[in-house]
Amino acid sequence: MDNNKNINKPERLDKILTSTGRWSRKEARNLIQSGRVRVGGGIVRNPAAKIETQTQTQIMTGGDINNLNINNKNNNLIFVDGELILYRREIWIMMNKPAGYLSATEDGRGAPVVLDLLTPELRKLNLFPVGRLDKDSEGLLLLTNDGQLAHKLLSPKYHVEKIYYIRVSGRLIESDITALKSGEMRLDGKLCLPADLKILKIHAFHKNQDKNKNNLSGELKAELKTGLEPELESEALLILREGRYHQAKRMLAALGKPVLYLKRVKFGNLPLDPDLKPGDFRFLTDEELNQLSRRS
Ligand code: URA
């Protein structure tokens, strides 16, 4: 895929202003025609004037100027009444989705959706989630208005890896790894692409006991000595290469290890930004976006 597809692609000035979500097309035209819009050194009064945008980071809604690497060579900066206008033609946002929100743009029954977590300005920009995380799932969710790249990233053809941290009931064992890897598991009668599982930890505990106190397999022996059968939970990383409905939950349930908690920690080569608390989001950097594009 062409990584540079957005660079130097001329765009109409009124469309650029409208894409910020701050003005309607009509308002943008009025602003331009009344001489309030400057591009680089000069006033531009033609709403249809084509402006070359030089980098994606020039393009941003909101005013988060810290994220921009504006350099002196850039002579196409746009100002309205002297204020630098930050815009992004194709917006890419990384969110740390909290549990309790639907991965949807709206819900007919009024349930909270991930778009509710964005600013009012961003909500106007036709963003949608790239794939889905279940309502009770957390972690890395991309939001964009770039249908073309989103489609590629989600296409089973491209096998973009998604990594999930999971906690399941029961003890994950070698045969679970083999079963997931085999490519012989079926969901809805259709074979799943091979998935990888990396077991991180087995917890042993008794009901009503703090799960975190007896969390290592060494201590499992001590538990067994007491004669009481401990409950077991396992932590693991699951790597999927497609995104079917409830895929992680259904694959693990088929192995008799129901998922108790799921958080997406990586999408393609993008790890979840550890600085993002649940509900937080930020724009992807140019570099991250280029990496994503390259991956597809
Ligand atoms: N698989 C699931 O079962 N749920 C998710 O939210 C993501 C992957």
Coordinates of C-alpha atoms and ligand atoms in Angstrom, one line a residue:
M1 CA 0.0 0.0 0.0
D2 CA 1.2 3.5 -0.7
N3 CA 2.3 5.1 2.6
N4 CA 2.4 8.5 1.1
K5 CA -1.1 8.6 -0.2
N6 CA -2.0 11.7 1.9
I7 CA 1.1 13.7 1.3
N8 CA 0.8 16.6 -1.1
K9 CA -2.7 15.6 -2.1
P10 CA -4.4 18.9 -2.8
E11 CA -7.7 19.5 -1.0
R12 CA -10.4 22.2 -1.4
L13 CA -10.0 24.9 1.3
D14 CA -13.6 24.9 2.3
K15 CA -13.5 21.1 2.7
I16 CA -10.5 21.3 4.9
L17 CA -12.2 23.8 7.2
T18 CA -15.3 21.7 7.3
S19 CA -13.3 18.6 8.1
T20 CA -12.4 20.2 11.5
G21 CA -16.0 19.9 12.6
R22 CA -15.9 23.5 13.6
W23 CA -17.8 25.0 10.7
S24 CA -20.4 23.8 8.2
R25 CA -19.5 24.0 4.6
K26 CA -21.6 27.2 4.2
E27 CA -19.9 28.8 7.2
A28 CA -16.5 27.8 5.9
R29 CA -17.3 29.4 2.5
N30 CA -18.4 32.6 4.2
L31 CA -15.3 32.8 6.3
I32 CA -13.1 32.3 3.2
Q33 CA -15.0 34.8 1.0
S34 CA -14.9 37.4 3.7
G35 CA -11.1 37.3 3.8
R36 CA -10.7 35.8 7.2
V37 CA -8.7 32.8 6.0
R38 CA -5.0 32.9 5.4
V39 CA -3.0 30.1 3.8
G40 CA 0.7 30.5 4.4
G41 CA 1.5 34.1 3.7
G42 CA -1.7 35.2 1.9
I43 CA -5.4 35.6 2.2
V44 CA -7.3 33.2 0.1
R45 CA -10.9 34.1 -0.9
N46 CA -11.7 31.2 -3.1
P47 CA -13.4 28.4 -1.2
A48 CA -12.5 26.0 -4.0
A49 CA -8.8 26.8 -3.9
K50 CA -6.8 23.6 -3.8
I51 CA -4.4 23.5 -0.9
E52 CA -1.5 21.0 -0.8
T53 CA -1.2 19.4 2.6
Q54 CA 2.3 18.3 3.3
T55 CA 2.1 15.9 6.1
Q56 CA -0.6 14.1 8.0
T57 CA 0.5 15.7 11.3
Q58 CA -0.4 19.1 9.9
I59 CA -3.9 17.7 9.9
M60 CA -5.6 17.7 13.2
T61 CA -8.8 18.7 14.9
G62 CA -8.8 20.3 18.2
G63 CA -5.7 22.3 18.8
D64 CA -3.4 19.7 20.2
I65 CA -0.5 21.5 18.8
N66 CA 2.0 19.5 20.9
N67 CA 1.4 16.5 18.7
L68 CA 2.4 18.3 15.6
N69 CA 5.8 18.5 14.1
I70 CA 5.2 21.7 12.2
N71 CA 8.4 22.8 10.5
N72 CA 9.4 25.9 8.8
K73 CA 9.3 24.4 5.4
N74 CA 5.6 24.1 5.7
N75 CA 4.2 27.2 4.0
N76 CA 0.6 25.9 3.7
L77 CA -0.5 26.4 7.3
I78 CA -4.1 27.6 7.5
F79 CA -5.2 30.4 9.8
V80 CA -8.7 31.7 10.5
D81 CA -8.7 35.1 12.1
G82 CA -5.0 34.5 12.9
E83 CA -5.6 31.2 14.7
L84 CA -3.7 28.2 13.3
I85 CA -6.3 25.7 12.2
L86 CA -5.3 22.1 12.9
Y87 CA -7.0 19.5 10.8
R88 CA -6.7 15.9 9.8
R89 CA -8.3 14.7 6.6
E90 CA -8.2 11.1 7.8
I91 CA -8.4 10.8 11.5
W92 CA -6.9 7.9 13.4
I93 CA -7.4 7.6 17.1
M94 CA -6.2 5.0 19.6
M95 CA -8.5 4.5 22.5
N96 CA -8.2 2.4 25.6
K97 CA -11.7 1.2 25.6
P98 CA -13.2 0.8 29.0
A99 CA -15.6 -2.1 29.8
G100 CA -19.3 -1.1 29.6
Y101 CA -19.2 0.6 26.2
L102 CA -20.3 -0.8 22.9
S103 CA -17.9 -0.7 19.9
A104 CA -20.5 1.2 17.8
T105 CA -21.2 4.7 16.6
E106 CA -24.7 4.7 18.2
D107 CA -27.0 2.3 20.0
G108 CA -30.7 2.5 19.3
R109 CA -31.5 1.6 22.9
G110 CA -29.3 4.3 24.3
A111 CA -26.5 2.2 25.7
P112 CA -23.2 4.0 26.0
V113 CA -21.0 3.7 22.9
V114 CA -17.3 4.4 22.4
L115 CA -18.0 7.5 20.4
D116 CA -19.5 9.0 23.6
L117 CA -16.0 9.2 25.0
L118 CA -14.8 11.5 22.3
T119 CA -15.0 15.3 22.3
P120 CA -18.1 16.9 20.6
E121 CA -15.9 18.1 17.8
L122 CA -14.5 14.7 17.0
R123 CA -18.0 13.2 17.2
K124 CA -19.0 15.2 14.2
L125 CA -16.4 13.6 12.0
N126 CA -18.0 10.3 11.0
L127 CA -15.5 8.2 13.0
F128 CA -16.2 4.5 13.5
P129 CA -14.5 1.8 15.4
V130 CA -12.1 -0.4 13.4
G131 CA -13.5 -3.8 14.3
R132 CA -15.1 -4.6 17.6
L133 CA -14.3 -5.3 21.2
D134 CA -17.2 -6.8 23.2
K135 CA -19.0 -4.5 25.6
D136 CA -17.2 -6.1 28.6
S137 CA -13.8 -6.1 26.8
E138 CA -11.2 -3.5 27.3
G139 CA -8.1 -2.2 25.5
L140 CA -6.8 -1.0 22.2
L141 CA -9.6 0.2 19.9
L142 CA -8.8 2.2 16.8
L143 CA -11.3 4.8 15.5
T144 CA -11.1 6.4 12.1
N145 CA -13.0 7.9 9.2
D146 CA -10.6 6.2 6.8
G147 CA -12.8 3.4 5.4
Q148 CA -10.3 2.2 2.9
L149 CA -7.4 1.4 5.3
A150 CA -9.9 0.2 8.0
H151 CA -11.3 -2.3 5.6
K152 CA -7.8 -3.6 4.8
L153 CA -6.8 -3.9 8.4
L154 CA -9.9 -5.9 9.1
S155 CA -9.8 -8.1 6.0
P156 CA -9.1 -11.8 6.8
K157 CA -6.9 -11.7 3.7
Y158 CA -4.3 -9.6 5.4
H159 CA -4.1 -11.6 8.7
V160 CA -3.4 -8.5 10.8
E161 CA -2.5 -9.9 14.2
K162 CA -4.4 -8.8 17.3
I163 CA -3.0 -9.7 20.7
Y164 CA -5.3 -10.1 23.7
Y165 CA -4.4 -10.5 27.3
I166 CA -6.9 -13.0 28.7
R167 CA -7.7 -14.4 32.1
V168 CA -9.6 -17.7 31.9
S169 CA -11.1 -20.1 34.3
G170 CA -9.1 -23.4 34.6
R171 CA -5.5 -24.3 33.9
L172 CA -4.3 -23.7 30.4
I173 CA -2.0 -26.5 29.2
E174 CA 0.2 -27.4 26.3
S175 CA -2.7 -29.2 24.4
D176 CA -4.7 -25.9 24.4
I177 CA -1.7 -24.2 22.7
T178 CA -1.7 -27.1 20.1
A179 CA -5.4 -27.0 19.5
L180 CA -5.4 -23.2 18.9
K181 CA -2.4 -23.4 16.7
S182 CA -3.7 -26.4 14.6
G183 CA -6.0 -24.3 12.4
E184 CA -8.5 -27.2 12.9
M185 CA -10.9 -25.4 15.3
R186 CA -14.2 -24.4 13.8
L187 CA -16.6 -21.6 14.7
D188 CA -20.0 -21.7 13.0
G189 CA -18.7 -24.6 11.0
K190 CA -15.9 -22.5 9.5
L191 CA -12.2 -23.3 10.2
C192 CA -10.3 -20.7 12.3
L193 CA -7.0 -19.4 11.2
P194 CA -4.2 -20.7 13.5
A195 CA -3.9 -18.8 16.7
D196 CA -1.1 -18.6 19.2
L197 CA -1.3 -18.8 22.9
K198 CA 1.4 -17.8 25.4
I199 CA 0.6 -18.9 28.9
L200 CA 1.8 -16.4 31.5
K201 CA 0.6 -17.6 34.9
I202 CA -1.6 -20.1 36.6
H203 CA -3.4 -19.0 39.8
A204 CA -4.6 -21.4 42.5
F205 CA -6.9 -20.2 45.2
H206 CA -9.8 -21.3 47.3
K207 CA -13.2 -19.7 47.0
N208 CA -13.5 -16.6 49.2
Q209 CA -9.8 -16.2 49.2
D210 CA -7.8 -13.4 47.7
K211 CA -6.9 -14.7 44.3
N212 CA -3.7 -12.8 44.2
K213 CA -2.2 -14.3 47.3
N214 CA -1.8 -17.8 46.0
N215 CA -0.8 -17.1 42.5
L216 CA 2.0 -19.3 41.5
S217 CA 2.2 -22.9 40.5
G218 CA 4.8 -23.6 43.3
E219 CA 2.2 -22.7 45.8
L220 CA -0.3 -24.9 44.1
K221 CA 1.5 -27.8 45.8
A222 CA 1.0 -26.3 49.2
E223 CA -2.7 -25.8 48.4
L224 CA -3.0 -29.4 47.5
K225 CA -1.4 -30.4 50.8
T226 CA -4.2 -28.9 52.6
G227 CA -6.5 -31.5 51.0
L228 CA -8.7 -28.8 49.5
E229 CA -9.2 -28.7 45.8
P230 CA -8.1 -25.2 44.7
E231 CA -9.8 -23.3 42.0
L232 CA -7.6 -22.4 39.0
E233 CA -7.4 -19.5 36.7
S234 CA -4.8 -18.8 34.0
E235 CA -3.4 -15.7 32.4
A236 CA -2.2 -15.7 28.8
L237 CA -1.7 -13.8 25.6
L238 CA -3.8 -14.9 22.7
I239 CA -2.8 -13.9 19.2
L240 CA -5.6 -13.9 16.6
R241 CA -5.3 -13.2 12.9
E242 CA -8.9 -12.6 12.1
G243 CA -11.8 -11.0 14.0
R244 CA -14.8 -13.2 14.2
Y245 CA -17.8 -12.7 16.5
H246 CA -16.7 -13.3 20.1
Q247 CA -13.7 -15.2 18.7
A248 CA -11.5 -15.4 21.7
K249 CA -14.3 -16.2 24.1
R250 CA -15.7 -18.9 21.8
M251 CA -12.3 -20.5 21.1
L252 CA -11.4 -20.7 24.8
A253 CA -14.9 -21.9 25.7
A254 CA -14.5 -24.7 23.2
L255 CA -11.4 -25.7 25.2
G256 CA -13.4 -25.7 28.4
K257 CA -11.6 -22.5 29.7
P258 CA -14.2 -19.7 29.7
V259 CA -12.7 -16.2 29.4
L260 CA -13.2 -14.1 32.6
Y261 CA -11.4 -11.0 31.3
L262 CA -10.1 -9.8 28.0
K263 CA -8.1 -6.8 27.0
R264 CA -6.6 -6.1 23.6
V265 CA -3.0 -5.1 24.0
K266 CA -1.8 -4.9 20.4
F267 CA -3.3 -4.3 17.0
G268 CA -1.0 -5.1 14.1
N269 CA 2.3 -3.5 15.1
L270 CA 0.6 -1.0 17.4
P271 CA 0.9 -1.7 21.1
L272 CA -1.7 -0.1 23.4
D273 CA -0.1 3.1 24.7
P274 CA 0.5 2.4 28.4
D275 CA -0.2 6.1 29.2
L276 CA -3.8 5.8 28.1
K277 CA -6.1 5.0 31.0
P278 CA -9.4 3.3 30.3
G279 CA -11.5 5.8 28.4
D280 CA -8.5 7.9 27.3
F281 CA -7.7 8.3 23.6
R282 CA -5.1 10.1 21.4
F283 CA -4.3 10.7 17.7
L284 CA -2.0 8.2 16.1
T285 CA 1.3 9.8 15.1
D286 CA 2.4 9.9 11.5
E287 CA 4.9 7.2 12.2
E288 CA 2.3 4.9 13.7
L289 CA -0.1 5.5 10.9
N290 CA 2.6 4.8 8.3
Q291 CA 3.4 1.5 10.2
L292 CA -0.2 0.5 10.1
S293 CA -0.5 1.3 6.4
R294 CA 2.6 -0.7 5.7
R295 CA 1.2 -3.6 7.5
S296 CA -1.8 -3.8 5.3
Ligands
URA1 N1 -12.7 -11.8 21.0 C1 -13.7 -11.8 21.9 O1 -14.3 -12.8 22.2 N2 -14.1 -10.6 22.4 C2 -13.5 -9.5 22.1 O2 -13.9 -8.4 22.6 C3 -12.4 -9.5 21.2 C4 -12.0 -10.7 20.7

